[in-house]
XYZ file of C-alpha atoms in Angstrom:
779
model
C 136.228 -85.122 -85.487
C 136.297 -87.746 -82.778
C 136.379 -87.813 -79.038
C 139.584 -89.716 -78.222
C 140.147 -88.155 -74.789
C 139.365 -90.220 -71.697
C 136.201 -89.122 -69.931
C 137.149 -89.038 -66.274
C 136.635 -87.139 -63.046
C 139.965 -86.803 -61.218
C 141.369 -85.071 -58.157
C 144.647 -84.519 -56.342
C 143.165 -85.080 -52.874
C 140.715 -87.411 -51.159
C 137.196 -86.546 -50.090
C 137.411 -84.390 -46.923
C 136.063 -85.544 -43.567
C 133.270 -82.981 -43.054
C 130.016 -83.877 -41.265
C 130.690 -87.596 -41.449
C 127.857 -90.099 -40.861
C 125.056 -87.562 -40.514
C 121.744 -89.272 -39.704
C 119.639 -86.918 -41.808
C 119.900 -84.100 -44.279
C 119.106 -80.780 -42.591
C 120.177 -77.972 -44.887
C 122.901 -76.993 -47.339
C 125.120 -75.715 -44.510
C 124.924 -78.983 -42.610
C 125.407 -81.500 -45.379
C 127.901 -84.379 -45.316
C 130.301 -82.611 -47.660
C 132.692 -85.524 -48.032
C 129.890 -87.747 -49.292
C 127.643 -85.289 -51.125
C 130.220 -83.070 -52.787
C 133.405 -85.091 -53.091
C 132.841 -88.863 -53.061
C 132.725 -90.674 -56.394
C 129.706 -92.867 -57.254
C 129.755 -96.401 -58.619
C 126.698 -98.568 -59.160
C 125.035 -101.442 -60.970
C 121.341 -100.833 -60.200
C 121.390 -103.415 -57.413
C 123.764 -101.379 -55.275
C 125.262 -97.922 -55.140
C 128.776 -97.302 -53.847
C 130.502 -94.054 -52.894
C 134.295 -94.027 -52.888
C 136.158 -91.422 -50.796
C 139.736 -92.230 -51.777
C 141.300 -91.803 -48.361
C 144.742 -93.167 -47.494
C 144.586 -93.457 -43.713
C 141.119 -94.976 -43.359
C 139.262 -95.379 -46.624
C 135.471 -95.113 -46.499
C 133.305 -96.968 -48.999
C 129.596 -96.355 -48.446
C 126.997 -98.785 -49.825
C 123.312 -98.246 -50.691
C 120.596 -100.752 -51.591
C 117.320 -99.167 -52.739
C 114.862 -101.482 -50.973
C 116.237 -100.895 -47.448
C 113.559 -98.408 -46.406
C 111.681 -97.080 -43.414
C 108.584 -94.964 -44.080
C 107.483 -91.610 -42.726
C 109.331 -90.569 -39.580
C 111.676 -93.478 -40.194
C 113.212 -91.518 -43.023
C 112.719 -93.441 -46.262
C 115.788 -95.016 -47.848
C 118.492 -96.075 -45.383
C 122.263 -96.398 -45.531
C 122.959 -100.116 -46.038
C 126.595 -100.451 -44.979
C 129.901 -98.685 -44.471
C 133.143 -100.425 -45.411
C 136.258 -99.012 -43.738
C 139.716 -100.020 -44.998
C 142.428 -99.078 -42.550
C 145.828 -98.476 -44.194
C 147.448 -95.991 -41.810
C 149.084 -94.030 -44.632
C 148.982 -90.495 -43.276
C 151.873 -88.988 -45.242
C 151.590 -89.577 -48.974
C 152.919 -88.174 -52.240
C 151.815 -88.143 -55.896
C 148.191 -88.724 -54.916
C 145.576 -89.168 -57.673
C 142.016 -90.446 -57.492
C 139.611 -90.764 -60.402
C 136.350 -92.069 -61.723
C 136.807 -93.145 -65.323
C 133.500 -93.082 -67.181
C 134.910 -95.082 -70.091
C 135.167 -98.220 -67.945
C 133.032 -97.292 -64.900
C 135.983 -97.765 -62.589
C 137.274 -95.745 -59.640
C 141.009 -95.673 -58.948
C 143.279 -94.350 -56.216
C 147.065 -94.167 -56.526
C 149.697 -92.669 -54.213
C 153.155 -93.164 -52.743
C 153.796 -93.825 -49.043
C 157.110 -94.779 -47.441
C 158.682 -95.339 -50.830
C 155.929 -97.730 -51.995
C 153.290 -97.063 -54.647
C 149.806 -98.215 -53.629
C 146.838 -98.566 -55.982
C 143.167 -99.375 -55.545
C 140.706 -100.179 -58.313
C 136.949 -100.538 -57.759
C 133.970 -101.310 -59.992
C 130.375 -102.493 -59.599
C 129.390 -105.308 -61.932
C 125.809 -105.567 -63.205
C 126.057 -109.105 -64.643
C 127.529 -110.428 -61.372
C 125.676 -108.090 -58.953
C 128.648 -107.127 -56.816
C 131.461 -104.697 -56.071
C 135.035 -105.774 -56.710
C 138.160 -104.096 -55.315
C 141.746 -104.743 -56.323
C 144.572 -103.495 -54.071
C 148.249 -103.606 -54.987
C 151.636 -102.509 -53.669
C 154.716 -101.900 -55.805
C 156.946 -103.802 -53.378
C 156.447 -107.445 -52.489
C 154.712 -107.958 -49.160
C 154.195 -104.224 -48.504
C 150.401 -104.319 -48.561
C 148.879 -104.276 -45.080
C 145.336 -103.218 -44.155
C 142.245 -104.052 -42.125
C 138.759 -104.644 -43.548
C 136.116 -103.288 -41.145
C 132.534 -103.046 -42.438
C 129.727 -101.964 -40.121
C 125.981 -101.402 -40.170
C 125.214 -97.684 -39.791
C 122.355 -96.203 -37.791
C 121.454 -99.275 -35.779
C 118.754 -98.140 -33.361
C 115.819 -99.194 -31.244
C 112.558 -97.374 -31.767
C 109.346 -97.574 -29.799
C 107.490 -96.404 -32.909
C 108.373 -99.503 -34.925
C 111.308 -98.098 -36.888
C 114.087 -100.120 -35.271
C 117.145 -101.252 -37.181
C 119.048 -104.202 -35.775
C 122.057 -106.096 -37.000
C 125.323 -107.863 -36.322
C 128.714 -108.288 -37.965
C 130.820 -111.429 -37.809
C 134.084 -112.491 -39.424
C 135.009 -116.090 -40.181
C 138.097 -117.020 -42.178
C 138.235 -114.652 -45.133
C 134.528 -113.718 -45.023
C 132.709 -110.952 -43.134
C 128.902 -111.095 -42.965
C 126.545 -108.251 -42.061
C 123.082 -109.447 -41.130
C 120.108 -107.484 -39.873
C 116.485 -106.406 -39.969
C 114.610 -103.149 -40.588
C 111.602 -103.503 -38.331
C 108.754 -101.608 -39.994
C 108.533 -103.676 -43.187
C 110.352 -106.653 -41.648
C 113.138 -106.259 -44.205
C 115.804 -108.922 -43.840
C 119.152 -107.708 -45.160
C 122.589 -109.172 -45.578
C 125.961 -108.102 -46.944
C 129.049 -110.225 -47.422
C 132.680 -109.153 -47.916
C 135.179 -111.755 -49.041
C 138.915 -111.081 -48.957
C 141.361 -112.912 -51.253
C 145.142 -112.545 -51.532
C 147.469 -114.767 -53.557
C 150.561 -114.116 -51.455
C 149.535 -112.460 -48.185
C 148.077 -113.540 -44.860
C 144.470 -113.144 -43.729
C 143.340 -113.137 -40.090
C 139.712 -112.965 -38.945
C 139.212 -110.861 -35.830
C 136.179 -109.658 -33.873
C 134.004 -108.601 -36.813
C 136.872 -107.612 -39.127
C 139.750 -109.025 -41.142
C 143.476 -108.152 -41.134
C 145.566 -108.564 -44.284
C 149.379 -108.403 -44.115
C 152.516 -109.345 -46.063
C 150.592 -109.054 -49.323
C 151.514 -107.610 -52.696
C 148.035 -107.957 -54.105
C 144.591 -108.436 -52.581
C 140.951 -108.495 -53.652
C 137.676 -107.733 -51.895
C 134.317 -108.883 -53.269
C 131.116 -107.439 -51.795
C 127.475 -108.342 -52.408
C 124.311 -107.150 -50.687
C 120.640 -107.999 -50.745
C 117.290 -108.004 -48.986
C 114.146 -110.114 -49.059
C 112.371 -107.458 -51.153
C 110.578 -108.427 -54.368
C 109.243 -105.915 -56.881
C 105.815 -107.536 -57.137
C 102.225 -106.326 -57.125
C 101.338 -107.914 -53.795
C 104.010 -105.813 -52.053
C 101.997 -102.711 -52.983
C 98.482 -104.065 -52.426
C 99.268 -105.686 -49.057
C 98.608 -102.898 -46.555
C 99.926 -104.661 -43.462
C 103.595 -103.608 -43.477
C 104.695 -106.762 -41.691
C 103.129 -108.972 -44.367
C 104.503 -107.226 -47.454
C 107.687 -109.297 -47.555
C 106.549 -112.263 -45.450
C 106.476 -114.826 -48.315
C 109.979 -114.052 -49.503
C 113.152 -115.862 -48.403
C 116.023 -114.407 -46.420
C 118.715 -113.083 -48.807
C 121.502 -115.220 -47.324
C 121.546 -117.889 -50.039
C 121.373 -115.312 -52.821
C 124.203 -113.176 -51.402
C 126.314 -116.246 -50.630
C 125.873 -117.460 -54.192
C 127.059 -114.135 -55.583
C 130.168 -114.186 -53.411
C 130.987 -117.819 -54.213
C 130.572 -117.095 -57.908
C 132.899 -114.095 -57.656
C 135.607 -116.091 -55.901
C 135.355 -118.850 -58.485
C 135.637 -116.490 -61.457
C 138.334 -114.223 -60.050
C 138.938 -110.540 -60.520
C 140.114 -110.516 -64.130
C 137.102 -112.433 -65.442
C 134.707 -110.363 -63.324
C 136.246 -107.219 -64.749
C 136.022 -108.492 -68.322
C 132.322 -109.275 -67.866
C 131.756 -105.870 -66.300
C 133.447 -104.069 -69.184
C 131.574 -106.045 -71.833
C 128.242 -105.208 -70.226
C 128.888 -101.582 -69.346
C 130.657 -100.527 -72.514
C 127.959 -102.125 -74.682
C 125.740 -99.305 -73.388
C 128.110 -96.435 -72.655
C 130.110 -96.620 -75.902
C 127.050 -96.085 -78.079
C 127.274 -92.283 -77.873
C 130.126 -89.822 -78.302
C 129.990 -86.016 -78.158
C 132.861 -83.680 -79.029
C 133.046 -79.883 -79.017
C 136.681 -79.244 -78.040
C 139.546 -80.466 -75.875
C 140.222 -77.473 -73.637
C 140.252 -78.536 -69.991
C 140.875 -82.273 -70.318
C 144.136 -82.103 -68.317
C 142.724 -80.073 -65.383
C 141.520 -81.741 -62.128
C 137.742 -81.776 -62.031
C 137.274 -79.536 -58.998
C 139.648 -76.934 -60.455
C 138.014 -77.344 -63.852
C 134.617 -76.561 -62.349
C 135.926 -73.506 -60.483
C 137.568 -72.092 -63.592
C 134.396 -72.743 -65.549
C 132.428 -70.782 -62.966
C 134.796 -67.865 -63.579
C 133.731 -67.853 -67.207
C 136.480 -69.823 -68.968
C 135.581 -71.713 -72.125
C 136.268 -75.314 -71.120
C 134.312 -77.614 -73.435
C 135.800 -80.746 -71.881
C 133.694 -80.122 -68.776
C 130.559 -79.779 -70.908
C 131.272 -83.108 -72.591
C 132.214 -84.746 -69.285
C 129.009 -83.656 -67.551
C 126.957 -84.946 -70.480
C 128.557 -88.379 -70.382
C 128.452 -88.400 -66.577
C 124.658 -88.260 -66.803
C 124.652 -91.284 -69.101
C 127.045 -93.058 -66.726
C 124.776 -92.358 -63.738
C 121.731 -93.729 -65.548
C 123.528 -96.942 -66.485
C 124.759 -97.235 -62.901
C 121.420 -96.674 -61.170
C 118.720 -98.161 -63.403
C 119.055 -101.687 -64.749
C 116.557 -104.424 -65.499
C 115.868 -106.583 -62.449
C 116.627 -103.812 -59.974
C 114.546 -100.940 -58.656
C 114.579 -97.832 -60.865
C 116.595 -94.704 -60.189
C 115.018 -92.675 -57.378
C 115.483 -89.028 -56.397
C 119.131 -89.764 -55.539
C 119.586 -92.558 -58.065
C 120.962 -95.460 -56.037
C 123.089 -93.444 -53.616
C 122.195 -92.452 -50.049
C 124.326 -92.107 -46.927
C 121.594 -91.129 -44.446
C 119.344 -92.752 -41.912
C 116.711 -90.202 -42.960
C 117.290 -89.426 -46.623
C 116.181 -86.237 -48.420
C 112.497 -86.585 -49.303
C 112.867 -90.268 -48.510
C 114.857 -90.846 -51.729
C 111.469 -91.587 -53.242
C 110.092 -91.668 -56.769
C 108.542 -88.193 -57.083
C 106.111 -88.058 -59.981
C 105.376 -84.381 -60.560
C 108.585 -84.148 -62.604
C 111.542 -85.740 -60.820
C 111.285 -89.420 -61.700
C 110.167 -88.529 -65.221
C 113.272 -86.364 -65.632
C 115.378 -89.340 -64.569
C 114.369 -91.056 -67.794
C 114.329 -88.111 -70.192
C 117.793 -88.988 -71.553
C 117.158 -92.735 -71.714
C 115.841 -92.858 -75.264
C 117.554 -90.050 -77.168
C 120.913 -90.817 -75.502
C 120.686 -94.464 -76.606
C 120.034 -96.104 -73.242
C 116.487 -97.396 -73.731
C 117.286 -100.559 -71.749
C 117.572 -98.509 -68.572
C 113.850 -97.672 -68.726
C 112.890 -101.328 -68.284
C 113.566 -100.948 -64.575
C 110.900 -98.252 -64.235
C 108.485 -100.128 -66.513
C 108.738 -103.175 -64.245
C 108.268 -100.954 -61.187
C 105.105 -99.516 -62.766
C 103.808 -103.018 -63.438
C 104.307 -103.784 -59.762
C 102.493 -100.691 -58.457
C 99.705 -100.705 -61.081
C 97.187 -102.697 -59.031
C 97.528 -100.217 -56.170
C 97.295 -97.356 -58.673
C 93.973 -98.786 -59.862
C 92.692 -98.984 -56.292
C 93.626 -95.352 -55.794
C 91.818 -94.370 -58.972
C 88.712 -96.050 -57.533
C 89.069 -93.911 -54.392
C 89.653 -90.708 -56.359
C 86.617 -91.128 -58.598
C 84.460 -92.176 -55.638
C 85.495 -89.036 -53.749
C 85.220 -86.430 -56.505
C 83.163 -87.928 -59.340
C 80.897 -90.527 -57.680
C 78.429 -90.372 -60.566
C 81.183 -91.727 -62.864
C 82.321 -94.524 -60.563
C 82.543 -98.003 -62.101
C 83.352 -101.351 -60.536
C 86.619 -101.621 -58.572
C 89.594 -101.816 -60.890
C 87.655 -100.354 -63.817
C 88.317 -96.674 -63.195
C 91.769 -96.489 -64.737
C 94.868 -95.736 -62.671
C 96.355 -92.755 -60.899
C 99.562 -91.850 -59.162
C 100.305 -88.988 -56.836
C 103.622 -87.244 -56.416
C 105.368 -89.516 -53.905
C 106.110 -93.202 -54.435
C 108.450 -95.717 -52.845
C 109.466 -99.368 -53.284
C 106.592 -100.453 -51.005
C 103.742 -98.093 -51.774
C 102.604 -95.200 -53.920
C 100.477 -92.201 -52.996
C 97.207 -90.930 -54.376
C 96.783 -87.582 -56.114
C 94.073 -87.061 -53.517
C 94.920 -85.642 -50.107
C 93.071 -86.057 -46.845
C 90.998 -89.197 -46.351
C 88.303 -91.036 -48.247
C 85.743 -89.503 -45.885
C 87.248 -85.997 -46.159
C 89.184 -85.811 -49.444
C 91.268 -82.842 -50.551
C 93.378 -81.942 -53.588
C 97.153 -81.833 -53.200
C 99.798 -79.848 -55.076
C 99.612 -81.655 -58.430
C 96.617 -82.395 -60.634
C 95.465 -85.560 -62.462
C 97.864 -84.775 -65.294
C 100.581 -86.282 -63.085
C 99.597 -89.738 -64.277
C 99.816 -88.690 -67.914
C 103.147 -87.023 -67.162
C 104.220 -90.581 -66.363
C 102.443 -92.469 -69.146
C 104.136 -90.329 -71.804
C 107.344 -92.195 -70.969
C 105.796 -95.472 -72.102
C 104.862 -94.119 -75.533
C 108.362 -92.669 -75.898
C 109.740 -96.097 -74.994
C 107.985 -97.533 -78.022
C 108.408 -94.545 -80.323
C 112.181 -94.498 -79.945
C 112.659 -98.282 -80.066
C 109.732 -99.425 -82.262
C 109.805 -102.581 -80.163
C 106.465 -104.407 -80.406
C 106.865 -105.713 -76.862
C 107.254 -102.160 -75.584
C 104.128 -101.111 -77.480
C 102.069 -103.948 -76.050
C 103.146 -102.899 -72.578
C 102.538 -99.224 -73.298
C 99.071 -99.548 -74.832
C 97.160 -100.772 -71.736
C 98.911 -98.141 -69.610
C 97.892 -95.346 -71.997
C 94.399 -96.763 -72.384
C 93.797 -97.135 -68.653
C 95.173 -93.654 -67.980
C 92.837 -92.177 -70.589
C 89.949 -94.067 -69.025
C 90.704 -92.388 -65.696
C 91.209 -88.985 -67.293
C 87.873 -89.218 -69.112
C 86.232 -89.037 -65.705
C 88.254 -86.078 -64.421
C 87.184 -83.604 -67.129
C 83.948 -81.679 -67.280
C 82.270 -79.647 -70.030
C 82.809 -75.903 -69.622
C 81.452 -73.899 -72.540
C 82.187 -76.698 -74.976
C 85.671 -77.419 -73.640
C 86.577 -80.483 -71.600
C 88.532 -79.249 -68.596
C 90.112 -80.995 -65.624
C 87.716 -80.087 -62.833
C 90.138 -80.394 -59.933
C 93.287 -78.989 -61.424
C 96.635 -77.906 -59.966
C 99.825 -76.643 -61.575
C 102.436 -78.562 -59.544
C 103.477 -76.809 -56.337
C 102.335 -73.378 -57.526
C 100.894 -71.072 -54.859
C 99.204 -67.704 -55.069
C 100.389 -64.626 -53.225
C 98.986 -63.333 -49.951
C 96.905 -65.319 -47.534
C 96.944 -68.528 -49.541
C 100.725 -68.617 -49.532
C 100.855 -67.640 -45.873
C 98.475 -70.468 -45.031
C 100.415 -72.948 -47.156
C 97.653 -73.630 -49.677
C 98.283 -74.518 -53.294
C 96.264 -72.836 -56.011
C 93.386 -75.043 -57.125
C 91.486 -74.329 -60.305
C 89.807 -75.858 -63.372
C 91.699 -76.750 -66.527
C 95.207 -75.465 -65.812
C 97.718 -75.844 -68.642
C 99.628 -78.673 -66.966
C 96.622 -80.944 -66.723
C 95.152 -80.015 -70.106
C 98.433 -80.542 -71.949
C 99.170 -83.846 -70.259
C 95.657 -85.165 -70.860
C 96.021 -84.140 -74.506
C 99.407 -85.872 -74.793
C 98.099 -89.121 -73.287
C 95.032 -89.155 -75.532
C 97.199 -88.411 -78.567
C 99.672 -91.159 -77.721
C 96.823 -93.599 -77.158
C 95.392 -92.853 -80.607
C 98.765 -93.433 -82.255
C 99.277 -96.704 -80.386
C 95.770 -97.889 -81.225
C 96.284 -97.197 -84.920
C 99.418 -99.361 -84.980
C 97.788 -102.203 -83.053
C 94.501 -102.089 -84.972
C 92.550 -101.085 -81.846
C 90.723 -98.089 -83.330
C 87.314 -99.528 -82.405
C 88.168 -99.901 -78.732
C 85.633 -97.842 -76.707
C 88.328 -95.960 -74.813
C 90.115 -95.137 -78.043
C 86.868 -93.827 -79.507
C 86.267 -91.664 -76.432
C 89.804 -90.269 -76.633
C 89.181 -89.411 -80.289
C 85.968 -87.626 -79.347
C 87.570 -85.693 -76.500
C 90.926 -84.660 -77.885
C 89.801 -81.649 -79.900
C 87.928 -80.265 -76.886
C 90.889 -80.268 -74.480
C 92.211 -76.837 -75.540
C 95.726 -77.514 -74.183
C 97.311 -74.135 -74.970
C 95.957 -70.643 -74.432
C 97.931 -67.430 -75.045
C 97.545 -64.453 -72.720
C 97.881 -60.718 -73.211
C 101.576 -60.805 -72.302
C 102.116 -63.154 -75.207
C 102.602 -65.963 -72.687
C 101.228 -69.458 -72.530
C 98.696 -69.148 -69.756
C 99.334 -71.321 -66.724
C 95.697 -70.817 -65.742
C 92.731 -70.167 -67.957
C 91.603 -67.328 -65.682
C 94.864 -65.398 -65.925
C 95.246 -62.530 -68.378
C 98.767 -61.113 -68.059
C 101.733 -63.201 -66.976
C 102.217 -63.338 -63.216
C 98.677 -62.432 -62.184
C 98.383 -65.783 -60.444
C 101.139 -67.629 -58.652
C 104.829 -67.049 -58.169
C 106.403 -65.163 -61.085
C 109.766 -67.035 -61.099
C 108.390 -70.381 -59.878
C 110.800 -73.320 -60.167
C 108.267 -75.433 -62.091
C 107.428 -74.559 -65.698
C 104.459 -76.899 -65.709
C 102.479 -74.898 -68.264
C 105.217 -75.753 -70.793
C 105.087 -79.541 -70.509
C 103.491 -79.540 -73.962
C 106.802 -78.144 -75.222
C 108.928 -80.556 -73.226
C 108.617 -83.433 -72.533
C 105.402 -83.309 -74.582
C 105.212 -82.479 -78.257
C 101.995 -80.537 -78.925
C 104.067 -77.319 -78.982
C 106.590 -77.770 -81.797
C 107.904 -76.329 -85.066
C 104.551 -77.018 -86.691
C 102.762 -74.702 -84.208
C 104.740 -71.455 -84.637
C 102.349 -69.224 -82.659
C 102.466 -71.533 -79.662
C 106.232 -71.849 -80.028
C 106.633 -68.081 -79.898
C 104.393 -67.925 -76.841
C 106.541 -70.633 -75.208
C 109.661 -68.536 -75.776
C 107.949 -65.527 -74.230
C 106.904 -67.608 -71.234
C 110.389 -68.969 -70.687
C 111.835 -65.474 -70.823
C 109.315 -64.167 -68.289
C 109.811 -67.124 -65.950
C 113.557 -66.528 -65.812
C 116.536 -68.848 -65.833
C 117.690 -68.968 -62.214
C 116.291 -71.801 -60.137
C 117.227 -75.060 -58.437
C 119.259 -77.724 -60.235
C 116.490 -79.837 -61.736
C 114.432 -76.736 -62.604
C 117.352 -75.250 -64.525
C 117.599 -78.575 -66.353
C 113.925 -78.408 -67.373
C 114.445 -74.871 -68.653
C 117.471 -76.099 -70.601
C 115.355 -78.737 -72.338
C 112.597 -76.242 -73.016
C 114.940 -73.660 -74.592
C 116.421 -76.427 -76.737
C 112.918 -77.347 -77.926
C 112.327 -73.633 -78.560
C 115.365 -73.839 -80.902
C 117.319 -71.120 -79.143
C 120.753 -72.675 -78.905
C 122.473 -69.751 -77.210
C 119.824 -69.483 -74.497
C 119.926 -73.251 -73.973
C 123.699 -73.075 -73.719
C 123.419 -70.270 -71.173
C 121.203 -72.560 -69.071
C 123.723 -75.374 -69.441
C 126.525 -73.129 -68.218
C 124.328 -71.956 -65.352
C 123.523 -75.545 -64.393
C 127.219 -76.393 -64.289
C 128.275 -73.166 -62.576
C 125.543 -72.821 -59.950
C 123.937 -76.222 -59.718
C 126.806 -78.696 -59.624
C 128.983 -80.054 -56.818
C 132.732 -80.773 -57.265
C 131.953 -84.449 -57.944
C 129.515 -83.267 -60.688
C 126.428 -84.380 -58.794
C 123.486 -82.032 -59.183
C 123.184 -79.492 -56.348
C 119.479 -78.899 -55.746
C 120.631 -78.657 -52.882
C 120.787 -81.312 -51.505
C 122.013 -83.676 -54.191
C 119.223 -84.762 -56.528
C 120.089 -86.865 -59.534
C 117.276 -85.508 -61.724
C 119.324 -82.401 -62.509
C 122.124 -84.568 -63.888
C 119.739 -86.522 -66.065
C 117.932 -83.369 -67.187
C 121.259 -81.798 -68.157
C 122.190 -84.772 -70.314
C 118.747 -84.753 -71.889
C 118.985 -81.028 -72.613
C 122.292 -81.351 -74.456
C 120.838 -84.231 -76.491
C 117.876 -82.039 -77.442
C 120.246 -79.265 -78.548
C 121.895 -81.733 -80.909
C 118.967 -83.815 -82.154
C 115.183 -83.646 -82.051
C 112.408 -85.673 -83.649
C 109.174 -84.778 -81.823
C 107.740 -82.748 -84.745
C 107.524 -85.795 -87.012
C 110.993 -85.619 -88.569
C 114.657 -85.891 -87.609
C 116.032 -82.422 -86.906
C 119.839 -82.215 -86.767
C 121.391 -79.461 -84.602
C 118.088 -77.622 -84.006
C 119.530 -75.603 -81.094
C 123.256 -75.331 -81.790
C 124.918 -72.546 -79.777
C 127.661 -70.305 -81.105
C 130.018 -71.797 -78.501
C 129.802 -75.179 -80.252
C 130.547 -73.920 -83.750
C 132.648 -77.019 -84.483
C 131.930 -80.493 -83.201
C 130.496 -83.939 -83.671
C 128.215 -86.502 -82.108
C 127.577 -90.162 -82.746
C 124.881 -92.545 -81.654
C 121.960 -90.320 -80.678
C 118.540 -91.810 -81.382
C 115.544 -90.263 -83.119
C 111.986 -91.504 -82.921
C 111.495 -94.428 -85.242
C 114.754 -95.901 -83.893
C 116.992 -94.074 -86.313
C 120.547 -93.680 -85.003
C 122.143 -90.409 -86.053
C 125.763 -89.213 -86.317
C 126.838 -85.730 -87.390
C 129.955 -83.594 -87.845
C 129.901 -79.835 -88.306
C 132.203 -76.865 -88.874
C 131.363 -73.174 -88.518
C 127.866 -74.301 -87.462
C 127.315 -75.988 -90.832
C 126.849 -79.748 -90.997
C 129.654 -81.290 -92.998
C 128.318 -84.838 -92.941
C 125.561 -86.794 -91.224
C 124.672 -90.449 -91.076
C 121.361 -92.110 -90.303
C 121.109 -95.817 -89.521
C 117.711 -97.519 -89.430
C 117.639 -100.132 -86.707
C 114.151 -101.395 -87.583
C 113.451 -99.685 -90.902
C 110.585 -97.520 -92.052
C 110.096 -94.103 -93.590
C 112.859 -91.770 -92.473
C 111.942 -88.085 -92.534
C 114.708 -85.571 -91.973
C 115.570 -81.927 -92.271
C 119.000 -80.458 -91.821
C 118.753 -76.677 -92.004
C 122.485 -76.381 -91.338
C 123.366 -78.247 -94.512
C 122.842 -76.515 -97.827
C 121.180 -78.707 -100.463
C 121.820 -82.083 -98.827
C 122.559 -85.022 -101.074
C 121.973 -88.609 -99.911
C 124.309 -91.580 -100.403
C 124.486 -95.183 -99.341
C 127.560 -96.617 -97.614
C 129.065 -97.578 -100.974
C 128.930 -93.957 -102.081
C 126.011 -94.406 -104.474
C 123.545 -91.545 -104.568
C 120.041 -92.211 -103.223
C 116.921 -90.387 -104.344
C 114.996 -88.608 -101.585
C 111.594 -86.980 -101.702
C 111.828 -83.255 -100.899
C 108.882 -81.529 -99.267
C 109.891 -77.959 -98.491
C 113.250 -78.905 -97.010
C 111.954 -82.037 -95.318
C 113.362 -85.103 -97.034
C 112.061 -88.639 -96.796
C 113.485 -92.037 -97.697
C 112.025 -95.490 -97.112
C 114.750 -97.445 -95.299
C 115.267 -101.145 -94.637
C 116.420 -102.506 -91.259
C 120.159 -101.973 -90.897
C 120.361 -99.582 -93.853
C 122.548 -96.474 -93.581
C 122.063 -93.163 -95.357
C 124.783 -90.514 -95.487
C 124.041 -86.824 -95.990
C 126.529 -84.424 -97.527
C 126.129 -80.869 -98.849
C 125.895 -80.529 -102.596
C 129.202 -79.297 -103.934
C-alpha cells in the first residue's frame, strides 16, 4: 500500500470576515473566526503567515515571534497585515488550498472571463514569503499592495507601539518600535512584474497591465536568542547591543529579487520536502475528494473518512516544520501564528505540558531537527534558570543552598523570548508555591534525553548530559526523607484544585510527593544514569547521588480503586481534586515518560483504570494527552476513539486545534498519538502496531523512528503485519517484537535470510549503520 493522494486542505470559499482585527482574545464567542477557524497557515520558523484567500481585498497576516510586550501589554504581537486589493466581488469556480506536500497555499477563481491564480509559500533557507500572481489574459492583472502595522498605540504604561509605512519605487518598508523592550522591527515588501506597471503611492503600490507579478516579503527585529537577553533585567537594555534589522531584511529582499521566484521555490521545496517526505501514513482513501470543512462536518456525524485522519496527522508534521526551525525561536503556544495585540496567554512557552507537547512528535515522526530550536532556546535561558534555582533553594531549602549558579536549574510554567518564570510564586521575601511542582523542570529535561535516544547523535548527548545532571542536582535538594522514601517536599499536580473552600478561594492543592513530581524526578534521574553510562561519567558525584536516590523515589502507587494515585494521601480515586481534571499529570510516567510500560504490567493495568476514571472529554490538548496515554496503554480502539473525539470536538475547519482558543499543542499531540499507535520503543524494544484500532485493519506507514535511530516501515492487512522494514541509521543492537506477525523471519535487502536471537518473542539483531532488515511472516 502507498499513499499517492495529495495531502491538502481545500475549500470552495474564502475565509469569512467575522470579528476582523480583534485586539485581544476574549472568549470562544468573540474570536476572530476568519483568522482562527478559516485562514490557512504558512511558516518557516522566522515568520508565520495566515492566508485568507479573499478576492475583493485579500488579507495576509504576518507574525514574528520576538515582537512581544509583557504583562498587560499582551505578550506576542501582530507584526503586519498585508492587504491586496483586487476588487473582484463576483467570481466563479473558486478554490483555495493549502497543499502539505509542497507547503504552498493557492487561490484560483474566474472573474470577468479571466482566470486568476495566487501561489504563496514561506521559505526557510531564504527567510521570506514569496507570492506569485497570474492572470489568464495578457495585461488583465491589476491590484494594489497595501501593508500596514496593526495595533499602533501610545501607552503611558510603557507599552507603546509606533511605526510608519513608506513606499518607494517597487519597495514598501514598515519600520517601528515596541517600547517596553525597545524592539526595533522592520518589514519589507518588494513587487516585481515582467510585463506590468508599478506605481508607488502614499505608503502603497499599484500594479496594472500585468499578466504576472511577484511579491517578496521579509521581516525581522533586533532580537537575539542569547543568554544576556534573559539575565539582563532592565527591559530597555536587553536588546541594546544589537543592530537595527534594516540591513538584514534588506539583504533578504535583495537576495530574493536576484534569485527570482522559480529558484526561490526550488530551494524551498528541496528544504521542506527533505523533512516532510520522510513519513507516509495510509489507512484508506475515503474522503480525499471532499472539501476540508465539509469533510470535517461529515466526520463529526460519524462517517468513516480515513483521509481526514491521515490529513490531520500530516498537518501536525507540517505545522512543526513550519514553526520550529534552527536559528529561529521555537514553537510557542500558538506555534508562530498570532493575529492579536494581546495574544492568548501571551503566546508563551508554557512548561507544565504545552511546550513539551509541541515536541512530542518531533522524534518519532522523523523531525528531530525541529527540536534544535527549543534546545537553543533552553541554552539561552539556562543562566536565568540557574539564578531562579538559587532563589528557590534559598527560599525553601536554605540549609541546602550552595554558591550562586551551583544549585541546578529550574523553570516555572510560563516562559517567553525575553524571560522565564520561577516555579516559586510570591517574592523572595514571601515565597509561595504555584500550580506546578519541581517536576516541571524534569518534564522539560526528558525531551533532551529523547533527542539523543532517538538520534544517537553524540553532539545531542553532550548537550543533554549537563542539562540532566544540573536538573538532578536541583531535584536532589527538593526531596526529603519520609519513612525511607525521598519525596518532593513542596509538590503540586499541575493546576489541580481540591473541592470546597480551596477551589472557591482559587488555591491549588499543595502536598508532598505527588505522582507528577515523583515520576518526573525518577525519569530525570534514570535518564541521567543512562547518559552517564554512555559517556563514562559514572563516578560523577551527581550521578552517584542519582543512583543512590532513584530506588527511594517510589514513583507509582496504586489506590483502592485500582488507580494510580495522584496523591500519596488519597485512597480511592477522586477523593482529592477534580474527578475529570483536564491534566492527567499522575500518568506522565506512562507518557511521555517510560517507567510505566509493558514490563510493569500491574502499573500498566492501574494506568488503564486511571484513564477510564478520568474520562475522555476535555480540551483539545488534554484530549491529545489522553490519546497518547491510551496508545501507550496498548488499547488501540480507545486511542482511536480519542482521536475521533479530538477531530470531532477539538478541531476548527482549518484543522487548527480548538482549545478554544486555538492552541497548537493539540495538533502536535494528535500527531504524536497516532505515531504511538503505530510504533513504540520506550520499553527497550521496537514494538510495531502496539495500539492498532479495528478501524485501521488495513494500512501502511513509512519512516517512523524508534529509539536507537531505527527507521521503521510496515504494511498490514486484517490487522496482521504483512511486511516490515527496519533501517539502522547509526547501527547497534536492534531489538524488536511484532505481535501482529506470526513467526517473523528476517531477511536482508538481497533476500538472504538473517539469523535473529529470539527471547520470548523479542528478537534481536546486531546491525551496521545503513543496514536494512526486512521482516516477513513464516509461510
